XYZ file of C-alpha atoms in Angstrom:
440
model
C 3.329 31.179 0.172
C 5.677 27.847 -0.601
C 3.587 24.448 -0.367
C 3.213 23.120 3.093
C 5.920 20.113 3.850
C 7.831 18.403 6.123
C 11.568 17.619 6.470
C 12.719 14.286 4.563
C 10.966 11.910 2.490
C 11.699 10.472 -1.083
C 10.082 10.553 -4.641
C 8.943 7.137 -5.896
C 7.087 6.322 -8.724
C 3.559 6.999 -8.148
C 1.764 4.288 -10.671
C -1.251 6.283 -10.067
C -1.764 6.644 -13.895
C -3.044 3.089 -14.100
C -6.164 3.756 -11.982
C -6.944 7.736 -11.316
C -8.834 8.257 -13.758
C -11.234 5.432 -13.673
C -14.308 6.224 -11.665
C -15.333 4.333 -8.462
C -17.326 1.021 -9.499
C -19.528 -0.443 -7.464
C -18.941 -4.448 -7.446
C -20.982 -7.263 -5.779
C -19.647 -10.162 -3.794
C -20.195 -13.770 -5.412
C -18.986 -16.223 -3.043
C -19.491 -15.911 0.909
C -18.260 -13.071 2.752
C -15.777 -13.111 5.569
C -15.672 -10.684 8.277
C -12.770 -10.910 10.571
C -13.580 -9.796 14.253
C -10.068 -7.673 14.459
C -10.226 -5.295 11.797
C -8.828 -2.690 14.241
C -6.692 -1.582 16.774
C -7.932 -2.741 20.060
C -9.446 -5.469 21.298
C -11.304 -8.041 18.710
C -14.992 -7.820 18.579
C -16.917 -10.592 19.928
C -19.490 -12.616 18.021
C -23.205 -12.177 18.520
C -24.719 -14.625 16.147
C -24.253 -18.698 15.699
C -24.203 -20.546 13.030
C -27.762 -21.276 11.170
C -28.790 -17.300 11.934
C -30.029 -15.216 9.174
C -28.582 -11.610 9.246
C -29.534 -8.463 6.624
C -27.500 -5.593 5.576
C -26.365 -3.248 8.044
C -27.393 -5.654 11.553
C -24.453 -6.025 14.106
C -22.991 -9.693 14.158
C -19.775 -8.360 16.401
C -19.818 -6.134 19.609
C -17.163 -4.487 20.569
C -14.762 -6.358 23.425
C -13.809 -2.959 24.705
C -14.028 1.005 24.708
C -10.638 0.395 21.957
C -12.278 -1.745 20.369
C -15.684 -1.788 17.416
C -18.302 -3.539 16.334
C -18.937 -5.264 12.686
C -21.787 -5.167 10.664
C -23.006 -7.377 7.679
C -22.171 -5.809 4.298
C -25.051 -8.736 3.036
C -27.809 -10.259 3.622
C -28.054 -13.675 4.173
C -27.626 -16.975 6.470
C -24.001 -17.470 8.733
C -21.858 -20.369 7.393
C -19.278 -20.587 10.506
C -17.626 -18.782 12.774
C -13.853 -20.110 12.874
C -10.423 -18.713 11.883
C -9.662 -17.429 8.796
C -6.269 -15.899 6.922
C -5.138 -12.161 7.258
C -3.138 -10.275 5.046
C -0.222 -10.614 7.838
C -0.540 -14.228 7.235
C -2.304 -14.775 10.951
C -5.146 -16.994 11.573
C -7.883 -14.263 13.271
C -11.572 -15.772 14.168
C -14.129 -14.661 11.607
C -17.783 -14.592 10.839
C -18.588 -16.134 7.520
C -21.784 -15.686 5.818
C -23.480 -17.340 2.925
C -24.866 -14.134 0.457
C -28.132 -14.637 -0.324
C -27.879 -12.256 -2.869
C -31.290 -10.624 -1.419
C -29.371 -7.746 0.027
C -32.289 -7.037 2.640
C -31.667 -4.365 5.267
C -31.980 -3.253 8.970
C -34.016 -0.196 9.559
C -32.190 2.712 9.704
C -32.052 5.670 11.669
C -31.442 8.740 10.010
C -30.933 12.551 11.154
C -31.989 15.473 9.042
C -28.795 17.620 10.264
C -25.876 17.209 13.255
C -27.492 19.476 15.522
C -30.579 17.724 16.292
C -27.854 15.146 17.797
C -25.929 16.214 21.440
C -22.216 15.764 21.235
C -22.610 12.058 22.939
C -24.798 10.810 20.508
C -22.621 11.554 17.414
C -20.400 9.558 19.260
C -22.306 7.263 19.990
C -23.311 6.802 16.375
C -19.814 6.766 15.197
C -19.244 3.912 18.016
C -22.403 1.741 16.881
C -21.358 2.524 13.456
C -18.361 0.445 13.712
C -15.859 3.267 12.488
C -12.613 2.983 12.140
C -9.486 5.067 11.012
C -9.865 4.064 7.108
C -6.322 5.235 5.837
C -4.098 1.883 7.284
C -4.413 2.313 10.881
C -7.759 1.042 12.033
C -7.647 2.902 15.165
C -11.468 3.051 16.489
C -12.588 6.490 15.677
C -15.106 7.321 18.482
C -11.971 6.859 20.755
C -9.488 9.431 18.797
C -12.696 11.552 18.577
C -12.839 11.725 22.815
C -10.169 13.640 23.912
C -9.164 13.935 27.708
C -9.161 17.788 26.833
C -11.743 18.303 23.732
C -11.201 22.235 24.412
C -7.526 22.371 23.638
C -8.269 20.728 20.030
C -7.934 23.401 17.343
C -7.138 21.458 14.132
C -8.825 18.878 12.603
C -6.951 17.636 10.108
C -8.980 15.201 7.329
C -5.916 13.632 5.268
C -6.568 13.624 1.606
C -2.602 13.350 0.755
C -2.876 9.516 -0.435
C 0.892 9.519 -1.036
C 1.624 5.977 -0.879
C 2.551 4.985 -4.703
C -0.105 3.226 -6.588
C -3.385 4.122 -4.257
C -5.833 6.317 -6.048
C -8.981 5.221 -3.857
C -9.402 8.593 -1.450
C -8.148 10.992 -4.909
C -11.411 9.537 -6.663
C -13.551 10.085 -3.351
C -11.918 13.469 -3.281
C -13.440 13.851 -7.115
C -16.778 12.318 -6.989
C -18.348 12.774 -3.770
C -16.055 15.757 -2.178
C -19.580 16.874 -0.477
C -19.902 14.005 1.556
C -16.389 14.341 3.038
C -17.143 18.301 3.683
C -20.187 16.884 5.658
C -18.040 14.422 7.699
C -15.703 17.014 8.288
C -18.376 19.091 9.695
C -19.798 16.591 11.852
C -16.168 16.429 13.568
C -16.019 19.734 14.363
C -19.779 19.903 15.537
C -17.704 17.808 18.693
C -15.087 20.632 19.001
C -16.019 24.100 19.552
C -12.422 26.007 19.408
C -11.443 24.007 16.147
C -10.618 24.800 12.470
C -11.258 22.018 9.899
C -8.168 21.760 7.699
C -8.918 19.581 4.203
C -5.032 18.866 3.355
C -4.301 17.642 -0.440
C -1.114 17.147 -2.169
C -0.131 19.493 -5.438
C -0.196 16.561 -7.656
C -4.273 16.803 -7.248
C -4.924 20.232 -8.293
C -8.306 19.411 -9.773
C -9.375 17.691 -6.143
C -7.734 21.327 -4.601
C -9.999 22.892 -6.485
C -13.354 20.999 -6.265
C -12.796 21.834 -2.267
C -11.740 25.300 -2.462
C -14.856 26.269 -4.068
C -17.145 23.950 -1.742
C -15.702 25.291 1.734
C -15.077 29.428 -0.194
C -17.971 30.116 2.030
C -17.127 27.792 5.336
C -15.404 30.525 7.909
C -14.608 27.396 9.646
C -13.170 25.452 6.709
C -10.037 25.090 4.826
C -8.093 23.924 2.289
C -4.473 23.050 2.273
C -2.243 22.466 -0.439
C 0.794 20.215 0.758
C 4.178 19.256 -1.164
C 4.030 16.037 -3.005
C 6.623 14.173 -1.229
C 5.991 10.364 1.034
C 5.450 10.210 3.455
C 3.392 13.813 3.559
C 0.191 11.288 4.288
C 2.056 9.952 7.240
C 0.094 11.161 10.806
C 3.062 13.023 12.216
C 4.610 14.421 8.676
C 0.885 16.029 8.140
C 0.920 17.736 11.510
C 4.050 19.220 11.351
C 3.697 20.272 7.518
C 0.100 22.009 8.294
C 0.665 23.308 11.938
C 4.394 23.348 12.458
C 3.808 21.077 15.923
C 5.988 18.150 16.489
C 4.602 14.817 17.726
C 6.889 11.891 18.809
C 5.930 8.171 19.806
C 5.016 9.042 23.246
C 2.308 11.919 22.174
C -1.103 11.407 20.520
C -2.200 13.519 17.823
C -4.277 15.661 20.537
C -1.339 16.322 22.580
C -0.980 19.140 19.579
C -3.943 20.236 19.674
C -4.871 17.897 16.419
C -7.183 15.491 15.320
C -6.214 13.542 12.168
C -8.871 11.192 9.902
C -8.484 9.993 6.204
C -11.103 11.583 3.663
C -12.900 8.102 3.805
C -13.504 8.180 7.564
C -15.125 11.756 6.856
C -17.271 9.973 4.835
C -17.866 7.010 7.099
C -18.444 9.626 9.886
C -21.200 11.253 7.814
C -23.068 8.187 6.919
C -22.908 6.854 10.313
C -24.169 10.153 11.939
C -26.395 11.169 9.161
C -27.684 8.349 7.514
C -27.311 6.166 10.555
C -25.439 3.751 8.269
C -22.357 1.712 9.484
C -19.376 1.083 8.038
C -20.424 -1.968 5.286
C -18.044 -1.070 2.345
C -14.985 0.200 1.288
C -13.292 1.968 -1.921
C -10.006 -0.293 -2.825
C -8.172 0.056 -5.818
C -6.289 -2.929 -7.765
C -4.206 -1.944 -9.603
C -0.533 -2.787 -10.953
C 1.613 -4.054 -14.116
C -0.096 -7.522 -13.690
C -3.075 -6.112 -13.594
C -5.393 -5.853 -16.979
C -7.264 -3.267 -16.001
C -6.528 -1.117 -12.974
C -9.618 0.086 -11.676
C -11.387 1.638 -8.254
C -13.998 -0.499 -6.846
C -16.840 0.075 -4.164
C -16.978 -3.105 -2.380
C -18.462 -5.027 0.407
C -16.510 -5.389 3.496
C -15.886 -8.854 3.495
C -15.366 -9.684 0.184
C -12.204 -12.195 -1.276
C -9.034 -9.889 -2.961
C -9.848 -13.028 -5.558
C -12.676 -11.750 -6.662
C -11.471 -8.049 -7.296
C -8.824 -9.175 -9.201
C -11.653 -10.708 -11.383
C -13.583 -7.726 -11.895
C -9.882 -6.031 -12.444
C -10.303 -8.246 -15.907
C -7.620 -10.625 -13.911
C -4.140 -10.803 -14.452
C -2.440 -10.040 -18.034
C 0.898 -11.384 -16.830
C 1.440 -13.783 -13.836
C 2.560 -10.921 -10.671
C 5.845 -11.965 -8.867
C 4.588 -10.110 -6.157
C 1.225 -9.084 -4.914
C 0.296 -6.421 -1.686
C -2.266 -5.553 0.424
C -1.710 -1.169 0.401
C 1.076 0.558 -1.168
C 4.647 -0.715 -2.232
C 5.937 1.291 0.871
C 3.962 0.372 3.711
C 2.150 -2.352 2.529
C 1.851 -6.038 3.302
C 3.167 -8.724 0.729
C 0.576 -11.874 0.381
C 0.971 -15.103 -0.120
C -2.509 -15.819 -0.800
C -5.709 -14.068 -2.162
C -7.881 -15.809 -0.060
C -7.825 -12.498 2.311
C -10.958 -10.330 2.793
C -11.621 -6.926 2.638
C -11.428 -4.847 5.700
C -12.214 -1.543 6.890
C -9.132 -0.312 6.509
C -8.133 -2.164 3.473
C -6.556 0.589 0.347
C -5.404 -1.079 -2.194
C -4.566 -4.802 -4.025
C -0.965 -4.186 -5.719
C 0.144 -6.538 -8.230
C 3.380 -6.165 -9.412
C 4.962 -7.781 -12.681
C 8.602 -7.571 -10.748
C 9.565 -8.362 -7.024
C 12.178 -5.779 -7.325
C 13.053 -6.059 -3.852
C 13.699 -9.723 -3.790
C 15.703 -9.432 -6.699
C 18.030 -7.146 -5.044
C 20.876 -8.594 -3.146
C 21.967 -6.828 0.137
C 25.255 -5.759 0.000
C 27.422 -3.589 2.846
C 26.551 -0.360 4.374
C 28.549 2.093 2.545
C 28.000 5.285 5.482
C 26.802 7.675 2.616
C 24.225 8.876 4.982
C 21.176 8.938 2.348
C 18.998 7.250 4.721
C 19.871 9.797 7.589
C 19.018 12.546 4.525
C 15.414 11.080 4.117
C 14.296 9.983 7.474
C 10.853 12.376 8.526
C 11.543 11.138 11.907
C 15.540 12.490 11.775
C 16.992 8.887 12.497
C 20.292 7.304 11.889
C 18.477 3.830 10.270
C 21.679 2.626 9.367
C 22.527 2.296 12.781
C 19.347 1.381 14.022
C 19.361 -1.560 11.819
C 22.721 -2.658 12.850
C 22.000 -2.226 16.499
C 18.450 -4.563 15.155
C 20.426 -7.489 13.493
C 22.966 -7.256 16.488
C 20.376 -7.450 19.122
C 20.910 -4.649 21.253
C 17.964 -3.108 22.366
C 19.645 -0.986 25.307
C 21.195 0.974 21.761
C 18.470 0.381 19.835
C 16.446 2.178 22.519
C 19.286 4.649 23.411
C 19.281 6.277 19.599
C 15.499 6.616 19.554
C 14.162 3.747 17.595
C 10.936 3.769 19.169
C 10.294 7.327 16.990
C 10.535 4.906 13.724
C 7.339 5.371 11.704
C 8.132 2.213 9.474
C 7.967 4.120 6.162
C 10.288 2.613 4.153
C 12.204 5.424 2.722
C 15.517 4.073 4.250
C 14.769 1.021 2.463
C 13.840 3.285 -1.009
C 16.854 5.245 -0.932
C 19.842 3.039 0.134
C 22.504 2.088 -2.722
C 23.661 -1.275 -0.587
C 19.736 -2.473 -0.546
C 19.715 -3.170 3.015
C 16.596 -4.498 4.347
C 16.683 -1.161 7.016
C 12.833 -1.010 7.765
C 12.268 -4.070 7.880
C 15.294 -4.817 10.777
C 14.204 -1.715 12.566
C 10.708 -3.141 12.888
C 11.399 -6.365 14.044
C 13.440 -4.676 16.779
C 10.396 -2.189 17.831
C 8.274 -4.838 18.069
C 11.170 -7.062 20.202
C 11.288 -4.065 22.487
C 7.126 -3.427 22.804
C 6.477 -7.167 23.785
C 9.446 -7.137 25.855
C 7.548 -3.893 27.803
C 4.424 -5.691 28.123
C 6.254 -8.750 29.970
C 7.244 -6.234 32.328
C 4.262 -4.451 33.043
């Protein structure tokens, strides 16, 4: 049987040879730690402590300010500084929680569960809700939410996405390698929730050992599997995994469970299972920093909350001044301007790149050779969606389906004239969303 894929993508370089093969460190913060209240989708969460208040490891200083919406818990122990704005990696000002470490790291209590089953199917919910958990591979969507389904009985696939195909990113492959139990026992705490499902464990070729490590765990799970998937970007991508593993199509106005599937990275598995199990929240994060500029790529465990500065630091700092650096991926990720940014639940990776190739490149004419149409997963015409963009017309725009854009940049990758096609097409779907919430 051929590898499972979808149709499209591209081939970049990978750059995962600077970091895969150095184990997950764990790292602790040195300065103060900032938690931004929107580290989701959904509404921000909503402060519960003042200033002067002493908090410990693990105890809720955010609630949530909706059902889309989650809490956030203190990844230290130790006194809060301020509550005020502070910088995202979008360059926004967000209102944050800053707290002095005391570098005690003294805990809550916590409530633990000797297996899923002494738990009712509200109360793993529950527990993933109080445990602040969010979609860990970009997204940020609230996972108690995606994991309550109008119809939970017509969900047969739960998908746990271990493709990591972004270039650079080798966070979820050493997961996959060190602790592949713990995602197994996220895994089945999702499908404790859904009685007519299959768990599906999907990993790219170009991790046979990981393929490997969770064929032989799951050999005797009846309700467990392990798919091997083409190495191609965006095979990570929500919709590009569905159709690769199940053959169902999903377009902008469908959810995931709309096909019968639920999708969550291999690090919200994990999340899952500490939050259920170990009645732990979500307090840390895998990231790696890596790059060039970078003297020595490495994976770190961190605390949510922590400064990019400082991993760079314990990355041995820079060896050659970066042109440009990025929160995630080269593809999909976000360019910054500063590296006083903290870690988030959903942060990946810190990219730092020798070379802004892209800056360097100067935009010439469309040519019509069609590559981007060739490598589209969502089978657009970018080109033209990116004219119709820098012309303003959203009634085209609209018309030629630029709502299905995914925003995965391999227009951008693959065109000979350089154009800036993902970027134009972006601007426009967000033009058109704001323009829909006016009207409503």
């Amino acid at each position: 049987m051929g590898l499972l894929t979808f149709k499209g993508g591209v081939h970049p370089y990978d750059g995962k040879e600077l970091s895969k093969d150095k184990p997950i460190k764990s790292v602790l913060p040195k300065g103060d730690l900032v938690y931004l209240l929107s580290q989701h989708i959904g509404a921000p969460a909503k402060p519960i402590v003042a200033k002067g208040d002493r908090v410990l490891v693990g105890q809720q200083i955010a609630e949530p300010g909706g059902f889309v919406s989650s809490p956030v818990h203190a990844s230290v122990s130790g006194t809060v500084k301020a509550i005020e704005p502070h910088l995202t990696v979008t360059g926004a000002m967000v209102p944050a929680i800053v707290v002095e470490n005391d570098n005690k790291y003294e805990e809550v209590e916590f409530s633990s569960v000797e297996k899923v089953e002494d738990l009712s199917k509200d109360e793993v919910l529950k527990r993933i809700q109080e445990g602040g958990v969010v979609g860990m591979g970009g997204a940020g969507f609230p996972t108690h939410v995606k994991l309550s389904p109008k119809e939970p009985e017509k969900i047969d696939h739960i998908l746990i996405n271990g493709a990591e195909c972004e270039p650079y990113l080798t966070s979820d492959y050493r997961r996959m390698i060190e602790e592949p139990q713990l995602i197994v026992a996220g895994l089945k705490v999702i499908l404790y929730l859904f009685d007519k499902a299959k768990g599906f464990i999907c990993i790219e070729d170009n991790k046979p050992d990981c393929i490997r490590k969770m064929e032989e765990l799951v050999k005797d799970e009846p309700r467990i599997e392990v798919k091997a998937l083409q190495t191609k970007y965006p095979q990570g991508a929500e919709r590009s995994l569905i159709y690769a593993t199940t053959g169902r199509e999903v377009n902008s106005g469908m959810l995931p469970a709309d096909a019968g599937c639920v999708v969550d990275n291999s690090d919200t598995a994990v999340a899952i299972y500490k939050a259920v199990i170990l009645g732990r929240p979500l307090m840390h994060k895998v990231v790696t920093v890596t790059g060039d500029a970078i003297a020595a790529p490495q994976n770190f465990a961190v605390c949510t909350g922590m400064i990019y500065e400082e991993l760079v630091e314990e990355a041995g700092g820079f060896k050659t001044q970066p042109e440009k650096i990025i929160s995630g991926g080269p593809m999909m990720g976000q360019g910054l301007y500063s590296m006083q940014v903290p870690v988030t639940k959903s942060s990946s990776a810190l990219l730092c790149l020798t070379k802004d190739e892209v800056s360097a490149s100067a935009e010439t004419a469309c040519i019509n050779c069609g590559r981007c149409v060739s490598v589209c997963p969502a089978h657009l015409v970018p080109s033209r969606l990116a004219t119709y963009s820098n012309h303003q017309n959203e009634e085209a725009f609209v018309k030629w389906e630029g709502m299905e854009c995914v925003a995965c940049g391999c227009c951008s990758f693959t065109c000979p004239a350089k154009r800036h096609l993902t970027q134009s097409i972006k601007s426009m779907r967000m033009m058109v969303l704001n323009n829909r919430k006016k009207k409503a």
